[in-house]
N, CA, C and O of each residue as an XYZ file, in Angstrom:
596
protein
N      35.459     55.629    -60.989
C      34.852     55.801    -62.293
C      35.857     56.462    -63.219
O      35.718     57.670    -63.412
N      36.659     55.943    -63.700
C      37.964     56.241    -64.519
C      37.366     56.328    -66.183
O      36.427     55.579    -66.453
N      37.681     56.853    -66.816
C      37.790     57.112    -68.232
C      38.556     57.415    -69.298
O      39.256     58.420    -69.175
N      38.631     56.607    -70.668
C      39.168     56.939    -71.635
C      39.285     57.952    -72.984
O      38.960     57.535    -74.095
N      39.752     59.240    -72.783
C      39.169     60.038    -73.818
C      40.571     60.264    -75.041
O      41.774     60.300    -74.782
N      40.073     60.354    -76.028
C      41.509     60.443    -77.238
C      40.745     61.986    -77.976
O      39.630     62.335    -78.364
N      41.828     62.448    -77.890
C      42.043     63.645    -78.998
C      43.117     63.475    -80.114
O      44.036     62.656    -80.064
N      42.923     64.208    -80.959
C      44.155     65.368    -81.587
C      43.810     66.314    -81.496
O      42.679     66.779    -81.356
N      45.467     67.039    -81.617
C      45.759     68.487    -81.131
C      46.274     68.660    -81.986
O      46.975     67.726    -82.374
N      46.255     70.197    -82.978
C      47.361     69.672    -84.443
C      48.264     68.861    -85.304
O      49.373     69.048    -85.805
N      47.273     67.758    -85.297
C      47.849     66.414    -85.597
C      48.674     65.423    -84.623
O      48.967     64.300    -85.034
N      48.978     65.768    -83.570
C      49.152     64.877    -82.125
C      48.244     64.038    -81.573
O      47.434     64.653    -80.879
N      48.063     62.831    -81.619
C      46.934     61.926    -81.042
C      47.570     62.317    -79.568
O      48.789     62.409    -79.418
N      46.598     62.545    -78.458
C      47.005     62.386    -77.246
C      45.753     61.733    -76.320
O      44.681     62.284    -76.570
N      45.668     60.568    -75.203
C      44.608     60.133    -74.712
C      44.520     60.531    -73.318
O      45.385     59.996    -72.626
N      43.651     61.392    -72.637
C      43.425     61.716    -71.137
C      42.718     60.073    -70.411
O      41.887     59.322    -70.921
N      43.296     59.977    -69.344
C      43.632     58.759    -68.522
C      42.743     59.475    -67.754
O      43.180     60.528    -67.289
N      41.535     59.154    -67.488
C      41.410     59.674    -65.652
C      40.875     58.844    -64.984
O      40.315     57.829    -65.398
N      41.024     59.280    -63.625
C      41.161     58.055    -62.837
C      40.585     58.803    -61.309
O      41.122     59.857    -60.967
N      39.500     58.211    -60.454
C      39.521     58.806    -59.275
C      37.840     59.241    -59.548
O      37.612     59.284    -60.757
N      36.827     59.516    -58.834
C      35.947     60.296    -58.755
C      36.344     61.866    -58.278
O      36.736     62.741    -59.050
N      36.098     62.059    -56.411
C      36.022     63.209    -56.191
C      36.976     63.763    -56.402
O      36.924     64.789    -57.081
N      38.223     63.278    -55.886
C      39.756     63.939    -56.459
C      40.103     62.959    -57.402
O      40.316     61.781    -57.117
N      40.158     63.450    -58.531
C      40.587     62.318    -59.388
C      42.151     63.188    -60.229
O      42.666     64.281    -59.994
N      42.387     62.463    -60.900
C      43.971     62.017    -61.518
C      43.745     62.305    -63.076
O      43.300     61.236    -63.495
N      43.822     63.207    -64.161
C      43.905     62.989    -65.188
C      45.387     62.446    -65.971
O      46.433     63.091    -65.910
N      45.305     61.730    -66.373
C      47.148     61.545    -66.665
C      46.738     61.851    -68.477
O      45.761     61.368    -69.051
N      47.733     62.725    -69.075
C      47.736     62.910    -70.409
C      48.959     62.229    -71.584
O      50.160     62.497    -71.615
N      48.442     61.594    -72.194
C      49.781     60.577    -72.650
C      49.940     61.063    -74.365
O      49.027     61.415    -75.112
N      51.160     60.968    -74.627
C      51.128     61.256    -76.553
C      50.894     59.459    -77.103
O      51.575     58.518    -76.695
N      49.996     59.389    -77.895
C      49.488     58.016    -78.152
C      50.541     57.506    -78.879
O      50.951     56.375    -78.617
N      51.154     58.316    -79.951
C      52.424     58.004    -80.605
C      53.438     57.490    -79.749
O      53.762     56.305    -79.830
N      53.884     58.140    -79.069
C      54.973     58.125    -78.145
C      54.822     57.545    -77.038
O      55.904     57.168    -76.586
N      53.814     57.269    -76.300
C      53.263     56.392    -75.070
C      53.977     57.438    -74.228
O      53.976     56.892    -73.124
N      54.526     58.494    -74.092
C      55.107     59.579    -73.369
C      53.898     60.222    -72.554
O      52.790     60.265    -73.087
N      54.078     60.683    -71.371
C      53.270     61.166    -70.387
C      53.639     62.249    -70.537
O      54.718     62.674    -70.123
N      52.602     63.042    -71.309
C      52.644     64.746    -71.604
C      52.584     65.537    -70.280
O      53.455     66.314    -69.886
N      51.556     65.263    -69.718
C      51.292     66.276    -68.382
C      50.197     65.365    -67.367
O      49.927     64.187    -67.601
N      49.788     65.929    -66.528
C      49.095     64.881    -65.656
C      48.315     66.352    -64.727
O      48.908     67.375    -64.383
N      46.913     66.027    -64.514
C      46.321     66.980    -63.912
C      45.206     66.453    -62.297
O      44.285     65.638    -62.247
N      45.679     67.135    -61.424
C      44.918     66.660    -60.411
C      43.834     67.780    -60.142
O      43.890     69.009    -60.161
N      42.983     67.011    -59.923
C      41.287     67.771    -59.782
C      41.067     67.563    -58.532
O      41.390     66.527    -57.951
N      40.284     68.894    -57.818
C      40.253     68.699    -56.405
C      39.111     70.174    -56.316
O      39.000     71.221    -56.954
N      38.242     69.390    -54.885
C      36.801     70.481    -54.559
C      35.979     69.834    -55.850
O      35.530     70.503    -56.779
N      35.902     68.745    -55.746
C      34.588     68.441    -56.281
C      33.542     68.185    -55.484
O      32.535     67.820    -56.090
N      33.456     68.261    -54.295
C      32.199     68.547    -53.516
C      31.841     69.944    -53.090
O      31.003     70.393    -52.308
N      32.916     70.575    -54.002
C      32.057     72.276    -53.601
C      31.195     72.470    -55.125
O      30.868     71.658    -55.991
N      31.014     73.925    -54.985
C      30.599     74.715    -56.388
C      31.367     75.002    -57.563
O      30.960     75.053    -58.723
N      32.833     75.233    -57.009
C      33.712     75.310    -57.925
C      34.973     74.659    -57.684
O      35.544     74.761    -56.599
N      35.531     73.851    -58.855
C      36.345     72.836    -59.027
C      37.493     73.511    -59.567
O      37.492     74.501    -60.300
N      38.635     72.756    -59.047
C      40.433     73.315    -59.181
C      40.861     72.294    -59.508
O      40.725     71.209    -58.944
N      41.838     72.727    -61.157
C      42.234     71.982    -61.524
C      43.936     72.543    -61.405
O      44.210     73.715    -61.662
N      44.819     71.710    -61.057
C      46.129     72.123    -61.502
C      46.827     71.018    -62.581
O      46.750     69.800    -62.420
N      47.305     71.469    -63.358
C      48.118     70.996    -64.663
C      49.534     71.035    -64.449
O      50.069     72.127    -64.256
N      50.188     70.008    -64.458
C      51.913     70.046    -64.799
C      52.512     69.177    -65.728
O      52.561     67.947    -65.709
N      53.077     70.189    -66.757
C      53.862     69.780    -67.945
C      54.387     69.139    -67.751
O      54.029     67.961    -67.737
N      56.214     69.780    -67.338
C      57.180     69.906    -66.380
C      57.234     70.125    -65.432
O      56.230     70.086    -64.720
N      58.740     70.547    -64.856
C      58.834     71.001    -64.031
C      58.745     72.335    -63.550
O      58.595     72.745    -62.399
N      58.902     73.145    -64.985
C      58.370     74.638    -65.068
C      57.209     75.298    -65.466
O      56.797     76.458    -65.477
N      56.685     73.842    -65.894
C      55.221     74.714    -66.213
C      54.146     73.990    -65.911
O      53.820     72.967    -66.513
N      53.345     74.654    -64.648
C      52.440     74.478    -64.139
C      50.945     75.290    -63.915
O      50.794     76.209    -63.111
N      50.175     74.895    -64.559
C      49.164     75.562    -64.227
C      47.927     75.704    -63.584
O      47.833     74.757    -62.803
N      47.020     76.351    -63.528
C      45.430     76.301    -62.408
C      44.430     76.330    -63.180
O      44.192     77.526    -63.353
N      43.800     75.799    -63.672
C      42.177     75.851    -64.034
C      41.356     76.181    -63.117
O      41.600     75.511    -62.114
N      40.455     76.922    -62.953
C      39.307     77.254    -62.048
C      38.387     77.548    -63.264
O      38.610     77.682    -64.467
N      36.918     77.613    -62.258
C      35.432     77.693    -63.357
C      35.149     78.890    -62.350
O      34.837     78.613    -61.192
N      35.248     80.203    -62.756
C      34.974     81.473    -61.763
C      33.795     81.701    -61.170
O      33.661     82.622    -60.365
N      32.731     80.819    -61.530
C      31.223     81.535    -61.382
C      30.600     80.028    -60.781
O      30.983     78.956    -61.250
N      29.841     80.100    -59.953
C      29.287     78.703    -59.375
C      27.628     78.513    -60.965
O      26.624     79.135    -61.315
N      28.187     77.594    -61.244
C      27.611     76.852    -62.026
C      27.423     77.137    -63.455
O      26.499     76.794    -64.193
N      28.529     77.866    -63.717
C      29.064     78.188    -64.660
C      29.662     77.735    -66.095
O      30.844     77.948    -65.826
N      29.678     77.423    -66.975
C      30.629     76.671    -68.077
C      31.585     77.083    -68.143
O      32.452     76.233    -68.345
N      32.119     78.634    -68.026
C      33.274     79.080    -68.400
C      34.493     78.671    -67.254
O      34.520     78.143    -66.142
N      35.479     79.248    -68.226
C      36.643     78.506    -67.296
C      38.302     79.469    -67.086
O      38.370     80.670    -67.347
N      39.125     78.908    -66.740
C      40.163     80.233    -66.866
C      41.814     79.387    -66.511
O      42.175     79.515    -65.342
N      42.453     78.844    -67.131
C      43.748     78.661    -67.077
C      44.880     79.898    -66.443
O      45.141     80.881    -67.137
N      45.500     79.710    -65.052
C      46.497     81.147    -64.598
C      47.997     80.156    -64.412
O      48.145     79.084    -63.825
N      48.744     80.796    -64.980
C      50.063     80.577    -64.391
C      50.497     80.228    -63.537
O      50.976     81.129    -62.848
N      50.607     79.209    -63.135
C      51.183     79.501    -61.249
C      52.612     80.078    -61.118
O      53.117     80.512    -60.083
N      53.196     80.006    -62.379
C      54.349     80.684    -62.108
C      54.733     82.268    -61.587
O      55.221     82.707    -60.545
N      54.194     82.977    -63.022
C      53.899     84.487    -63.351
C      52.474     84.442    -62.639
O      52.872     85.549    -62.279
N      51.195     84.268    -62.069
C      50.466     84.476    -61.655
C      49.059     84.862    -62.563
O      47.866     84.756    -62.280
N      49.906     85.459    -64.031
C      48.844     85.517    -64.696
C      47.925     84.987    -65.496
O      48.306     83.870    -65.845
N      46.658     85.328    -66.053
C      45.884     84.774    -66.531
C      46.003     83.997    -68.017
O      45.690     84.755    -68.934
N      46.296     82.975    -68.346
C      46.787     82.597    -69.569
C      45.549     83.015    -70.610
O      45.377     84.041    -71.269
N      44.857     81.944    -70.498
C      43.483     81.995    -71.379
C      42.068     82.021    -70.732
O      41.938     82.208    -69.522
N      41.318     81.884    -71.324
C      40.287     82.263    -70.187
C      39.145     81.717    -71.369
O      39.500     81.726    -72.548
N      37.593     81.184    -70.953
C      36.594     80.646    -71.451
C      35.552     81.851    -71.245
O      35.348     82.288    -70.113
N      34.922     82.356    -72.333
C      32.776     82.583    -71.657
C      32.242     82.262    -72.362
O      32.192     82.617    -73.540
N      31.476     81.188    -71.595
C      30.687     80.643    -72.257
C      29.154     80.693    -71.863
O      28.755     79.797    -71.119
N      28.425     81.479    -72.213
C      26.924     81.649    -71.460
C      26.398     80.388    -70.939
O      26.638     79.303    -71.471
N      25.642     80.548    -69.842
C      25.334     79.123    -69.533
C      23.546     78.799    -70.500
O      22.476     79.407    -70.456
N      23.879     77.917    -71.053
C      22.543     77.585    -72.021
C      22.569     75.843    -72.176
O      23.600     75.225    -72.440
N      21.342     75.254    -71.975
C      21.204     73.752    -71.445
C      21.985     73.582    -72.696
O      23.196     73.368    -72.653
N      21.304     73.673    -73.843
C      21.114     72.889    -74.930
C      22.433     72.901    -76.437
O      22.551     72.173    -77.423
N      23.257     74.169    -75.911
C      23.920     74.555    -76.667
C      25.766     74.743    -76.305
O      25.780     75.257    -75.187
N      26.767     74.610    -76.621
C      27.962     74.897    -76.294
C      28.392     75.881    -77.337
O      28.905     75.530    -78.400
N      28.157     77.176    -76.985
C      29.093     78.110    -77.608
C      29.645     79.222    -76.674
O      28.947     79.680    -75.769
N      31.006     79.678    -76.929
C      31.583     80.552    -76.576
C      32.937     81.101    -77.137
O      33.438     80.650    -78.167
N      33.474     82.064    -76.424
C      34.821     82.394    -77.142
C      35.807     81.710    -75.812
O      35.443     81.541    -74.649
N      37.073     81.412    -76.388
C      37.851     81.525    -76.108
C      39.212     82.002    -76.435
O      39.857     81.630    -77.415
N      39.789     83.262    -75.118
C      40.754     84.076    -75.158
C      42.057     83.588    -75.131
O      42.318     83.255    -73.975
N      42.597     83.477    -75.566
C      44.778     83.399    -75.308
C      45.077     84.904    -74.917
O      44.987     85.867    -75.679
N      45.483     84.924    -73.469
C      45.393     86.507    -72.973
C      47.057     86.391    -72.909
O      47.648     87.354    -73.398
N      47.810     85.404    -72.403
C      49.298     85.570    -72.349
C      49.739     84.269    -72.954
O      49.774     83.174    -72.394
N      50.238     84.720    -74.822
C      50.644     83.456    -75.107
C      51.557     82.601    -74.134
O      52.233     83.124    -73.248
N      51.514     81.218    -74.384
C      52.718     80.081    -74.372
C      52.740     79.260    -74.906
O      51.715     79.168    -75.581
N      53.663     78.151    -75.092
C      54.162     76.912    -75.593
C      53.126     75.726    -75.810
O      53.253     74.693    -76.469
N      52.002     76.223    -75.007
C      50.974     75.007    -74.539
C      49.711     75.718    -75.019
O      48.775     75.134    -74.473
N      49.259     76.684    -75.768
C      48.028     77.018    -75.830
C      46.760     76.162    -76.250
O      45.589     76.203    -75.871
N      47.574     75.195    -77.378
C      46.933     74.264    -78.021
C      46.352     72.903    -77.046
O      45.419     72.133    -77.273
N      47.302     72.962    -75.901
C      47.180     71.873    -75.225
C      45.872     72.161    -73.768
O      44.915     71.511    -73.346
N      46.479     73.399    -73.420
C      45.942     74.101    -72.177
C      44.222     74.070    -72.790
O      43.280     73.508    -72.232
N      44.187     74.799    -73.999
C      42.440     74.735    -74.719
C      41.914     73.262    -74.370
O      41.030     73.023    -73.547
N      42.448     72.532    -74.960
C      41.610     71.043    -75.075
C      41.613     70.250    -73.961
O      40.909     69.262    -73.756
N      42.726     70.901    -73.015
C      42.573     70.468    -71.734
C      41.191     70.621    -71.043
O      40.424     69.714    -70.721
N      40.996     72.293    -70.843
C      40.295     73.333    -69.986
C      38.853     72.775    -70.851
O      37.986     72.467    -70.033
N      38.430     72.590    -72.207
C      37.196     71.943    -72.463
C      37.067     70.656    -72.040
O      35.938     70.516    -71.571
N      37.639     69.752    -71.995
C      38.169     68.064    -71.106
C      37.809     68.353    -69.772
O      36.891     67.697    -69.279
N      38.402     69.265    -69.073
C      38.128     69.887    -67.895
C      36.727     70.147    -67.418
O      36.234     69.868    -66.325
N      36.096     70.836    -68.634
C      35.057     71.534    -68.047
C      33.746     70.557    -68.243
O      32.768     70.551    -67.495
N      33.966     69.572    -69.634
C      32.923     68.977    -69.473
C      32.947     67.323    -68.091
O      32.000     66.843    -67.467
N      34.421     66.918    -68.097
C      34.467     66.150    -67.029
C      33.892     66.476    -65.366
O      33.283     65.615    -64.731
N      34.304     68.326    -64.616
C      33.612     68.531    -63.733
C      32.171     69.183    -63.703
O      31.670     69.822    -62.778
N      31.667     68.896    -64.841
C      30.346     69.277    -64.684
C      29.113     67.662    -64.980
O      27.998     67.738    -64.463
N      29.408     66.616    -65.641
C      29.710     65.833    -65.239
C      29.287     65.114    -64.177
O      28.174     64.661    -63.908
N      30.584     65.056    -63.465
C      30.738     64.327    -61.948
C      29.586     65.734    -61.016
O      28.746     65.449    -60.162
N      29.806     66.744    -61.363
C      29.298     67.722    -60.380
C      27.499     67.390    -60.466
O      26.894     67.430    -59.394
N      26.979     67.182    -61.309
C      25.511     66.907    -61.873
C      25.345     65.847    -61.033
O      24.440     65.894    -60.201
N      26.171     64.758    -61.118
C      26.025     63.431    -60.565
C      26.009     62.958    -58.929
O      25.421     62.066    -58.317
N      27.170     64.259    -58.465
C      26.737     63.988    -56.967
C      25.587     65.482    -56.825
O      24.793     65.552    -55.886
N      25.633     66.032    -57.365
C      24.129     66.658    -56.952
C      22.694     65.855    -56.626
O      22.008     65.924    -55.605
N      22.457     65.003    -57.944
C      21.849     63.746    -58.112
C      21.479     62.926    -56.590
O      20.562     62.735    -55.791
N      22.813     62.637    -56.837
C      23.238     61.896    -55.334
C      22.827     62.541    -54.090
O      22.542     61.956    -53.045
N      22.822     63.727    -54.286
C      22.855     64.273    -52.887
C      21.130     64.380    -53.024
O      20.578     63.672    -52.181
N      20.394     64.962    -53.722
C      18.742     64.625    -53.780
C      17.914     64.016    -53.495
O      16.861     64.280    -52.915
N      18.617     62.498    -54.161
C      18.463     61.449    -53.605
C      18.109     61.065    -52.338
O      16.990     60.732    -51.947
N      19.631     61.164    -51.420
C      19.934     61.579    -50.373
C      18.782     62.020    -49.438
O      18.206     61.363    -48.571
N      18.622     63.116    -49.778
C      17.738     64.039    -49.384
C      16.527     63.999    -49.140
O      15.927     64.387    -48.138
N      15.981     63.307    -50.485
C      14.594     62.382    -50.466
C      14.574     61.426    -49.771
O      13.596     61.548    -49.033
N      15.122     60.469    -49.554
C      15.388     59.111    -48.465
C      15.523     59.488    -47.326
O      15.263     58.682    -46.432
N      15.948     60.758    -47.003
C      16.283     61.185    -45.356
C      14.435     61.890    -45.028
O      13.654     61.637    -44.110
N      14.306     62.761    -46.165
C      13.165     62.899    -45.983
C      11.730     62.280    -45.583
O      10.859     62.683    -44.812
N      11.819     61.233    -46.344
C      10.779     60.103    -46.533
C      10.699     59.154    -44.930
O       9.700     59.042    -44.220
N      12.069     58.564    -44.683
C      11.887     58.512    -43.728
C      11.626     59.409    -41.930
O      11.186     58.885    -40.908
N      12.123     60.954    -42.147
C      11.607     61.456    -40.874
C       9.824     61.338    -41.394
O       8.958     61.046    -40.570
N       9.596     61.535    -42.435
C       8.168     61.981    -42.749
C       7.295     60.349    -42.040
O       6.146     60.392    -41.601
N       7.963     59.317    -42.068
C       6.900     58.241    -41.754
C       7.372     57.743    -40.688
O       7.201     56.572    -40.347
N       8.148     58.772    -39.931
C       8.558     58.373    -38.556
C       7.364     58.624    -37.114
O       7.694     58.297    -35.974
């Protein structure tokens, strides 16, 4: 179940490629340039909380995690320096998306890392809803049949 999403980022058209369900592949391209900005692999989408790692380059790589099981908020860390770049809270509320988001240790990418980590957060919540779904389902059909066994 792959998808096409287009942004701008201060006037940069850029389109996220993704590709893959449970571990899936985001590839990030500059639409201008057909240049492959960064590319992000998503992984633990059958747990509670989903890991994302991001690579620019070759020097800059980073981690997305969602800290709280079922959570909206989110948190970009360095893998280099270890520390916390930016970070999301966003109360969890069905109907509404608001929150702040922090730039705790500028860099080069803040603009990019933001629109990522919201891309991020609404893509694994998402897929996460969907195999929940699935798994209910599941659940009910396993049910149904011990019940008329």
């Amino acid at each position: 179940l792959g998808s096409i999403v287009e942004s701008i980022i201060n006037g940069r058209k850029i389109k996220f490629l993704d590709k893959g369900f449970i571990n899936s592949t985001i590839t990030i391209v500059d639409k201008k340039t057909k240049h492959v900005i960064g590319s992000i692999m998503i992984s633990n989408m059958l747990t509670f909380k989903p890991i994302a790692t991001l690579k620019i380059d070759v020097h800059h790589r980073y981690r997305w995690t969602s800290p709280q099981i079922f959570a909206k908020s989110w948190l970009w860390t360095n893998l280099t320096s270890g520390q916390t770049t930016i970070k999301s809270n966003e109360p969890l509320n069905i109907f509404s998306h608001k929150g702040v988001i922090t730039i705790i240790e500028k860099t080069d990418h803040d603009d990019l890392l933001i629109a990522v980590g919201i891309h991020l957060r609404n893509v694994t919540h998402l897929k996460m809803h969907l195999i929940r779904l699935i798994a209910l389902i599941l659940v009910i059909i396993l049910g149904s049949i011990l019940f008329w066994r």
